[in-house]
PDB file of C-alpha atoms in Angstrom:
ATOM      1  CA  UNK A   1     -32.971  -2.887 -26.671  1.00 43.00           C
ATOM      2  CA  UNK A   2     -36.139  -4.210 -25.205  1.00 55.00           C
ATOM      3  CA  UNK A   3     -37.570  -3.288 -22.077  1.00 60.00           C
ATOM      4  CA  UNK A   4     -38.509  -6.352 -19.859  1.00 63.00           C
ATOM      5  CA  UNK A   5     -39.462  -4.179 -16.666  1.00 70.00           C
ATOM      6  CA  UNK A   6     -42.875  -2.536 -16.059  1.00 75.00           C
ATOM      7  CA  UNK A   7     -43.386   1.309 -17.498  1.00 75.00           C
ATOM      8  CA  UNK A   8     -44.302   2.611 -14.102  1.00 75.00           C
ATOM      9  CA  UNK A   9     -42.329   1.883 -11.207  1.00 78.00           C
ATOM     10  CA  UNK A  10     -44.175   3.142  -8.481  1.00 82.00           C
ATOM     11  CA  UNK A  11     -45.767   0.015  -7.995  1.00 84.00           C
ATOM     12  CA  UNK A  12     -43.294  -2.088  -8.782  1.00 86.00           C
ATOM     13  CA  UNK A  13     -40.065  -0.536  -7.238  1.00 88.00           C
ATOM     14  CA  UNK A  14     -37.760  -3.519  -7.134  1.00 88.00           C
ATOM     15  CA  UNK A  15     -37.225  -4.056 -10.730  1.00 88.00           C
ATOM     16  CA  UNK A  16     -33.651  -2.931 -10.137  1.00 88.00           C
ATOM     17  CA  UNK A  17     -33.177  -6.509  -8.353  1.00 90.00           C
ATOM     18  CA  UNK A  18     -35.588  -8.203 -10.061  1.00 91.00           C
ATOM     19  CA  UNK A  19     -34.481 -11.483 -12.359  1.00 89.00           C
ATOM     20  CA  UNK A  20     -35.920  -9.799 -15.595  1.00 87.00           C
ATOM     21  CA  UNK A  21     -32.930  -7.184 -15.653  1.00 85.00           C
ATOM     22  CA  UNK A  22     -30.936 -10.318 -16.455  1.00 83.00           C
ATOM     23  CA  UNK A  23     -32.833 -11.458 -19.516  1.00 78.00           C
ATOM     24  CA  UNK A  24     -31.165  -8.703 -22.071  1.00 71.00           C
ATOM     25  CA  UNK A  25     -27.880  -9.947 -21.018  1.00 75.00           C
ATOM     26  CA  UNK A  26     -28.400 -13.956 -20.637  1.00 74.00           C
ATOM     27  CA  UNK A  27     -31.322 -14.949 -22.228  1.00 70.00           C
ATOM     28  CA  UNK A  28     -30.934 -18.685 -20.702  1.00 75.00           C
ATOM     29  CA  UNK A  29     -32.013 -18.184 -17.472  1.00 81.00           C
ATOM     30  CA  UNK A  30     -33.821 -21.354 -16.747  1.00 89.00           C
ATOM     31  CA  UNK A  31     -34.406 -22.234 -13.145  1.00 91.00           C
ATOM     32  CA  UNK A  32     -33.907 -25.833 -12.143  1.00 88.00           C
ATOM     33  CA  UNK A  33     -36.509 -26.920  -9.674  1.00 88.00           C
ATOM     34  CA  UNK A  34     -35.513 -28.960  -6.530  1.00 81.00           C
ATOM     35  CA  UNK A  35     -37.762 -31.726  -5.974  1.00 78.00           C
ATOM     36  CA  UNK A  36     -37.548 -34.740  -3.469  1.00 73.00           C
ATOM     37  CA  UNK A  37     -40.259 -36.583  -4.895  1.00 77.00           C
ATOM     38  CA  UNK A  38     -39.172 -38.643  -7.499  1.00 74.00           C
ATOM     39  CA  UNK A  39     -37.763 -41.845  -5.346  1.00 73.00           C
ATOM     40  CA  UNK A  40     -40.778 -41.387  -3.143  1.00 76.00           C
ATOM     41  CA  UNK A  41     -43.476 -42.444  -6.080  1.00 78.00           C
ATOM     42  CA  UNK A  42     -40.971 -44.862  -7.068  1.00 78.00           C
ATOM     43  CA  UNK A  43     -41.461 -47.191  -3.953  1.00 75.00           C
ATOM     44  CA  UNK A  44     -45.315 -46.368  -4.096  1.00 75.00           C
ATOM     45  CA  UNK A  45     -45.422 -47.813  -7.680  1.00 74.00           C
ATOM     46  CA  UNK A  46     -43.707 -50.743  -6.406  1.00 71.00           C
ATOM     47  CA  UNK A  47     -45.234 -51.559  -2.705  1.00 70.00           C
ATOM     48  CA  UNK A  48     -48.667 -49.416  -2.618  1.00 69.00           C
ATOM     49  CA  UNK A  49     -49.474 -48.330   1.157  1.00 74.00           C
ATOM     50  CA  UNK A  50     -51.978 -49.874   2.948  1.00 77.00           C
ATOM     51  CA  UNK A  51     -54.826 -49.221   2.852  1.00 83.00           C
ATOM     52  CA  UNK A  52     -55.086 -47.821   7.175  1.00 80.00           C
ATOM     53  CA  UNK A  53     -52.310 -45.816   6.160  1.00 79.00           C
ATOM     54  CA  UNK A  54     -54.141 -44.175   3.265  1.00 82.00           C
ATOM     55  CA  UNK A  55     -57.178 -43.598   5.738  1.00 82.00           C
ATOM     56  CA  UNK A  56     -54.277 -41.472   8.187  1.00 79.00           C
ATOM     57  CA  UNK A  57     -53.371 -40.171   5.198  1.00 81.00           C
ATOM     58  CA  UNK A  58     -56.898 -38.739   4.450  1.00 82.00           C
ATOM     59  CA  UNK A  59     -57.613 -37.776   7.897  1.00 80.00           C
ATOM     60  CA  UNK A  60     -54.449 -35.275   7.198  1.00 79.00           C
ATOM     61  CA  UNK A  61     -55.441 -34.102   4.148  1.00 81.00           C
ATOM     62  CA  UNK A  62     -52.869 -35.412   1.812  1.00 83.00           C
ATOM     63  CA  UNK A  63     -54.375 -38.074   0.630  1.00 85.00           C
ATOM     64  CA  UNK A  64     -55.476 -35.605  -2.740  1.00 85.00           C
ATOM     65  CA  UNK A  65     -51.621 -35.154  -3.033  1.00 86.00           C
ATOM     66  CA  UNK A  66     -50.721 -38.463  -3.146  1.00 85.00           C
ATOM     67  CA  UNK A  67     -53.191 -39.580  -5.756  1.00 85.00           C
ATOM     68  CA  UNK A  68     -52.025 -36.582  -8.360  1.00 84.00           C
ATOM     69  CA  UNK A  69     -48.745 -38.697  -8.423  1.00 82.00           C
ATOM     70  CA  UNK A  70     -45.634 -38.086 -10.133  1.00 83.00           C
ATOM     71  CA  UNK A  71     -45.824 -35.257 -12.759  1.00 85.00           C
ATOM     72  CA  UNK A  72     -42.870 -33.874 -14.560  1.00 88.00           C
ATOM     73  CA  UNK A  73     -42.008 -30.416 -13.893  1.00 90.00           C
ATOM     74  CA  UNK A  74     -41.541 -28.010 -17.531  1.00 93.00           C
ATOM     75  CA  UNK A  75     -38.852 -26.082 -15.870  1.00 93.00           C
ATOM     76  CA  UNK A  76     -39.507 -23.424 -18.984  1.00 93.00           C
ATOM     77  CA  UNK A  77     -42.903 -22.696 -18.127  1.00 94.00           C
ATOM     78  CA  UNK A  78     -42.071 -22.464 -14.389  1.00 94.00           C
ATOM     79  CA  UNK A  79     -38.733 -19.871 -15.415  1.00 93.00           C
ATOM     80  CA  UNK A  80     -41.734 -17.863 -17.703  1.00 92.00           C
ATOM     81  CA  UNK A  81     -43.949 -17.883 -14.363  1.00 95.00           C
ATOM     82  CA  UNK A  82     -41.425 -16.931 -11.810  1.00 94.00           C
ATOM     83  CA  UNK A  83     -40.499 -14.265 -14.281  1.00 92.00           C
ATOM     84  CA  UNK A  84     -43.761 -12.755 -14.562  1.00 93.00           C
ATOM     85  CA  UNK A  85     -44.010 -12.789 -10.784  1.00 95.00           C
ATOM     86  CA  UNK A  86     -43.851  -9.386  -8.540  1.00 94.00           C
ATOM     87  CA  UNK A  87     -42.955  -9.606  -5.381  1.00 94.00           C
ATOM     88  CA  UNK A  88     -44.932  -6.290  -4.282  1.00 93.00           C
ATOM     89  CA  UNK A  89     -47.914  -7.576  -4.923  1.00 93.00           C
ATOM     90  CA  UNK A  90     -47.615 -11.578  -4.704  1.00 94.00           C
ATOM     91  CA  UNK A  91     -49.342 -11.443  -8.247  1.00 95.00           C
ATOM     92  CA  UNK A  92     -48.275 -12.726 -11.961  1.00 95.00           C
ATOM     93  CA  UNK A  93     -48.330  -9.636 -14.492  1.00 93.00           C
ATOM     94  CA  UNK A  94     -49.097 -10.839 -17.495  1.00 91.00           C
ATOM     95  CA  UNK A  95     -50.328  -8.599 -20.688  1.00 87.00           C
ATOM     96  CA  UNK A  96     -53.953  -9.717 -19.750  1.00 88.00           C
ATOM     97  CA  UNK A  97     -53.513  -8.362 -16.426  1.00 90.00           C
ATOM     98  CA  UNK A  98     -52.590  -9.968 -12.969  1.00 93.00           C
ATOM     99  CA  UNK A  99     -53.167 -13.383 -11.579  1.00 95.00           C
ATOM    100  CA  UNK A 100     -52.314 -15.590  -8.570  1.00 95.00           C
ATOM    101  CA  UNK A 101     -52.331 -18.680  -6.910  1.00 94.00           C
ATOM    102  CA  UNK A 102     -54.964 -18.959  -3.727  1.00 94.00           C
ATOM    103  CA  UNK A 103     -55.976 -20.853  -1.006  1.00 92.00           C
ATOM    104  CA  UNK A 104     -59.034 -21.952  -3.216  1.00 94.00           C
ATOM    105  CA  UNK A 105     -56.320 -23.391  -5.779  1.00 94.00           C
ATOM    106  CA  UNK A 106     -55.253 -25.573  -3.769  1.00 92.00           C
ATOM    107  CA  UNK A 107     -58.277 -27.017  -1.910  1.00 91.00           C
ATOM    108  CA  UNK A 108     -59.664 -27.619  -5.055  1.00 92.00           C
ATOM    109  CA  UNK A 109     -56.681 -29.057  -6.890  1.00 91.00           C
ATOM    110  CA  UNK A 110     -54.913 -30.830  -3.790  1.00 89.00           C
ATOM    111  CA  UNK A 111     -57.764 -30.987  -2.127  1.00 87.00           C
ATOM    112  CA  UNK A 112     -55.022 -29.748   0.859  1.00 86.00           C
ATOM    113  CA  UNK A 113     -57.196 -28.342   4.201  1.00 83.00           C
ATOM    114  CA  UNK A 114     -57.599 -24.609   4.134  1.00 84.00           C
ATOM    115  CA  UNK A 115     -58.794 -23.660   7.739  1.00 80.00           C
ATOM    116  CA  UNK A 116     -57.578 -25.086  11.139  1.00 73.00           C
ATOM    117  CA  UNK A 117     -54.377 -24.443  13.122  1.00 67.00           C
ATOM    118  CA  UNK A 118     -51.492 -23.114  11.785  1.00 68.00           C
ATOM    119  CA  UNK A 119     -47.975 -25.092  11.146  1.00 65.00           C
ATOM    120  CA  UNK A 120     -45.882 -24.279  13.701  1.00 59.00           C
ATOM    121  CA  UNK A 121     -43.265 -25.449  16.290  1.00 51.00           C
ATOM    122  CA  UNK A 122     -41.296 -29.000  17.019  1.00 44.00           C
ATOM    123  CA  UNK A 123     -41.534 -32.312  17.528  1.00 43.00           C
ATOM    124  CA  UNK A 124     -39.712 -35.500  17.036  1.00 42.00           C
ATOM    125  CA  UNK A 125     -42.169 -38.707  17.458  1.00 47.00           C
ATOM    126  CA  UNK A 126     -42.944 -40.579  14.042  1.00 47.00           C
ATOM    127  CA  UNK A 127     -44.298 -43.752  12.483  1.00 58.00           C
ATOM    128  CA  UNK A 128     -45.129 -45.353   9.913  1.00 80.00           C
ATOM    129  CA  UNK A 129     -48.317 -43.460   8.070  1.00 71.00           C
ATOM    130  CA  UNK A 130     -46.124 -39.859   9.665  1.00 73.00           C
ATOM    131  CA  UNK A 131     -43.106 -41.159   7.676  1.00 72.00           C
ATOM    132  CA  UNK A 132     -45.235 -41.163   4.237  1.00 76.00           C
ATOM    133  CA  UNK A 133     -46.722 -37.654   5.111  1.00 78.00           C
ATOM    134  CA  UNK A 134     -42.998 -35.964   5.744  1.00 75.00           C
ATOM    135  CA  UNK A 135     -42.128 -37.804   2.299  1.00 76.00           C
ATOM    136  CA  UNK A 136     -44.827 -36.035   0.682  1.00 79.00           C
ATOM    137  CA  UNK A 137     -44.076 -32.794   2.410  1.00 77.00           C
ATOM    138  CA  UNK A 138     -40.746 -32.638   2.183  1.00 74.00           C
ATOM    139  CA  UNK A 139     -41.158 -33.963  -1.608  1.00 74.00           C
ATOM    140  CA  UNK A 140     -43.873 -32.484  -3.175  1.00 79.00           C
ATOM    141  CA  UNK A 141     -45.412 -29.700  -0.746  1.00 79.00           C
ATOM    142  CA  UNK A 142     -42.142 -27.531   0.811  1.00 78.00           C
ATOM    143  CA  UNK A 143     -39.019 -29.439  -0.627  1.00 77.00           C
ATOM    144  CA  UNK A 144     -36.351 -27.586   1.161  1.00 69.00           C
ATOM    145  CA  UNK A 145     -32.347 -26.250  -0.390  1.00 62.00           C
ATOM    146  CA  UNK A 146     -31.179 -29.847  -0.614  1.00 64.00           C
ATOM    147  CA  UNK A 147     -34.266 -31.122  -2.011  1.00 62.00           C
ATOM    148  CA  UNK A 148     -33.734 -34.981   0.109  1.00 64.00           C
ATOM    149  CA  UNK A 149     -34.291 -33.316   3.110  1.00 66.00           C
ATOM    150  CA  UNK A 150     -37.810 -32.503   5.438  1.00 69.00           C
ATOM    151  CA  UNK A 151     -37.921 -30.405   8.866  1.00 67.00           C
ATOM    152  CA  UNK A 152     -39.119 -32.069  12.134  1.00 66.00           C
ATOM    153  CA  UNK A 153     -41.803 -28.883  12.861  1.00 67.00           C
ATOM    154  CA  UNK A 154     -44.323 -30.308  11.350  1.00 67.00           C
ATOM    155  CA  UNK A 155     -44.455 -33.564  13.276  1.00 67.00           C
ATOM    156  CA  UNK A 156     -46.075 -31.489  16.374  1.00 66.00           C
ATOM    157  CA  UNK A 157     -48.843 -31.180  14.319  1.00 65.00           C
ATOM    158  CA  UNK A 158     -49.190 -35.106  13.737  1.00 68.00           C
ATOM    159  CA  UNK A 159     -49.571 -36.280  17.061  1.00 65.00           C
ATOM    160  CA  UNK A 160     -53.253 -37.245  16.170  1.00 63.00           C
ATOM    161  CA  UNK A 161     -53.176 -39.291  13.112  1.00 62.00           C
ATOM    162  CA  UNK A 162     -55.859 -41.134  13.441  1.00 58.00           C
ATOM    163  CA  UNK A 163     -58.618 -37.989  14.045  1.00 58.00           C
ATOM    164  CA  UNK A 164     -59.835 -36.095  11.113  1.00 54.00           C
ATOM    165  CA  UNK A 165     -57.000 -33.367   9.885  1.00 50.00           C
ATOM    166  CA  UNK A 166     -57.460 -29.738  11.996  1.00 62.00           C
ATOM    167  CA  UNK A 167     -53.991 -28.299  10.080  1.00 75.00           C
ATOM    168  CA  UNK A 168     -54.515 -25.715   8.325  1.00 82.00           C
ATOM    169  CA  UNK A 169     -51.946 -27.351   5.996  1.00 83.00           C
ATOM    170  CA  UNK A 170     -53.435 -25.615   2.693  1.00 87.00           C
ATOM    171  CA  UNK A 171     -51.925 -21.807   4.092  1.00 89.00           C
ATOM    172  CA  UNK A 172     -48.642 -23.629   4.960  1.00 86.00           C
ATOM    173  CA  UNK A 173     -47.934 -24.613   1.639  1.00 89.00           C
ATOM    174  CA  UNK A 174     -49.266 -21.321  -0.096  1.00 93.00           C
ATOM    175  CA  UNK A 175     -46.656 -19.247   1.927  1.00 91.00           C
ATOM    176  CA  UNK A 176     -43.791 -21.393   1.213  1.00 89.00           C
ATOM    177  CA  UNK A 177     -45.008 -21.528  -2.423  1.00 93.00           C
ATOM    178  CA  UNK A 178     -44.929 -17.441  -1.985  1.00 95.00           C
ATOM    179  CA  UNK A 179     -41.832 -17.207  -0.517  1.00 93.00           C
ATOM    180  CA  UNK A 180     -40.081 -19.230  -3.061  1.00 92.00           C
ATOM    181  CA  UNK A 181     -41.593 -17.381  -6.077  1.00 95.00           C
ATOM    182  CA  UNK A 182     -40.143 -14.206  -4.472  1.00 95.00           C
ATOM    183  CA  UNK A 183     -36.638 -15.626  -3.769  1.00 93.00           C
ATOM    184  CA  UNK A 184     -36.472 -17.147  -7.344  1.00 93.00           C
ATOM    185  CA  UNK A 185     -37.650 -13.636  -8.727  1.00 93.00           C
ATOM    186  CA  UNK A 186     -34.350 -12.014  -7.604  1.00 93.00           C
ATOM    187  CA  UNK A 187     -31.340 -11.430  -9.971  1.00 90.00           C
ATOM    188  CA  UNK A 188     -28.490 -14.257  -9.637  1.00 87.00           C
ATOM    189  CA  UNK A 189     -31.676 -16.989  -8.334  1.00 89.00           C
ATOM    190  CA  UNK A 190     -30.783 -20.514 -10.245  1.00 88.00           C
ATOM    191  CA  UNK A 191     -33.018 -23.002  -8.577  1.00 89.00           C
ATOM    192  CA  UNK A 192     -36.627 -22.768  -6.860  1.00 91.00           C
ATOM    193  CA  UNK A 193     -38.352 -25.011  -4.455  1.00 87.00           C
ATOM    194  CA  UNK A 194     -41.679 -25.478  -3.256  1.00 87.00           C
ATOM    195  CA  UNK A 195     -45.042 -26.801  -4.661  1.00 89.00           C
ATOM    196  CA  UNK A 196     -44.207 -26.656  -8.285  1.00 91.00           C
ATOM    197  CA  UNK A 197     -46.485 -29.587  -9.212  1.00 90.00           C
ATOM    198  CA  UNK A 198     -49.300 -27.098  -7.700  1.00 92.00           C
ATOM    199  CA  UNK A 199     -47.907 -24.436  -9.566  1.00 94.00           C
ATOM    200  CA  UNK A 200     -47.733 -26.429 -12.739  1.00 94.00           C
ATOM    201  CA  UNK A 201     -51.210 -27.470 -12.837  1.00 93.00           C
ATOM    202  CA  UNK A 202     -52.611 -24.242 -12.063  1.00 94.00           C
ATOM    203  CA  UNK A 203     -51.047 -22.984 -14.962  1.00 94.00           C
ATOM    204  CA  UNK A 204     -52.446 -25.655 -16.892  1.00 93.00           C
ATOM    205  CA  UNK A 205     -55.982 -24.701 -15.608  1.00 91.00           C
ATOM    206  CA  UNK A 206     -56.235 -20.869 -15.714  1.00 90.00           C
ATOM    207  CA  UNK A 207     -53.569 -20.669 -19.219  1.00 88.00           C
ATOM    208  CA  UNK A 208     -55.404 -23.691 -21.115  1.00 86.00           C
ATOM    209  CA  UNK A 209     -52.806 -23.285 -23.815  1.00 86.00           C
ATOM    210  CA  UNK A 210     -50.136 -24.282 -21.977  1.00 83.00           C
ATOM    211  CA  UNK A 211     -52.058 -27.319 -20.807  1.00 83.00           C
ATOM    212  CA  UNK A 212     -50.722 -30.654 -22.680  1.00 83.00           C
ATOM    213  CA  UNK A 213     -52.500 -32.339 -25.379  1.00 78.00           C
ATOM    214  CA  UNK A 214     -53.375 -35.819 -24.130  1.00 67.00           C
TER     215      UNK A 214
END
């Protein structure tokens, strides 16, 4: 029988619960991904936002976001990731050695802010420009269990749309994105959320073979 878990466990001491230790007994084990995104760059394709809300929208920081758009999600290549992920050590082990996804990653392909404050607390005041930013966060940057649904924390840190972004907006997303790789790298996981479109495309940069021939 083959051995999907590491040689040394030392390191890596919860193999026992790991998702691998299924793959000997059910090699289908593809995740589905839960995404609220979909409808979202429907009704942009159909009634673009103005052009004062795409300013707001670039004040926050999402306007990079927006403009990747729509991309299908290979739910096979995120399964391979997620199955290659440790939680000990936040990293991918693959048989080149270790990689992950950083802060840098995603100022560079979302173009997401990286320093500021931190996302926390409540609030429940909206608008307009704030209802296309919880579409995109709830959507494409921390879609939650249901996958249509967004939380009301981040609106505290909205209140001042119209000034340049201080949210540190980039970290928030990373340690959801973390989080979820660690939940979906337990035995019995069946679905994953966050930023897979982030995820995706990083694959596509650092593994250029896996990157689709246009």
């Amino acid at each position: 029988m083959s051995n999907f878990g590491p040689i040394d466990t030392s390191v890596l001491y919860g193999q026992l619960n790991h998702r691998t230790e299924d793959v000997s007994e059910n090699p289908d084990t593809t995740l589905s991904v839960r995404r609220g995104d979909i409808a979202f760059f429907r009704v942009l394709q159909l009634a673009p936002r103005h052009i004062r809300v795409l300013q707001v929208l670039q004040n926050m920081g999402f306007l990079g976001v927006l403009q990747c758009g729509h991309v299908e999600i290979d739910t096979h290549l995120i399964t391979a990731l997620v199955e290659r992920w440790r939680p000990e050590t936040h990293t991918f082990h693959f048989s080149v050695g270790e990689a992950t996804i950083t802060l840098q990653d995603i100022a560079i392909l979302w173009a997401l802010p990286v320093e500021g404050n931190l996302i926390t607390g409540i609030d429940t005041r909206c608008s307009t420009a704030r209802i296309c930013a919880m579409c995109i966060l709830g959507g494409v940057l921390c879609p939650d269990a249901t996958g249509n649904t967004v939380s009301l924390l981040y609106l505290r840190h909205m209140e001042n749309i119209h000034e340049q972004y201080v949210s540190n907006w980039g970290s928030a997303v990373l340690a959801y994105l973390y989080r979820e790789l660690c939940t979906a790298s337990q035995r019995g996981k069946n679905n994953i959320g966050g930023a897979m479109q982030l995820l995706q495309i990083w694959a596509w940069s650092r593994i250029i073979t896996l990157a689709p021939i246009e």
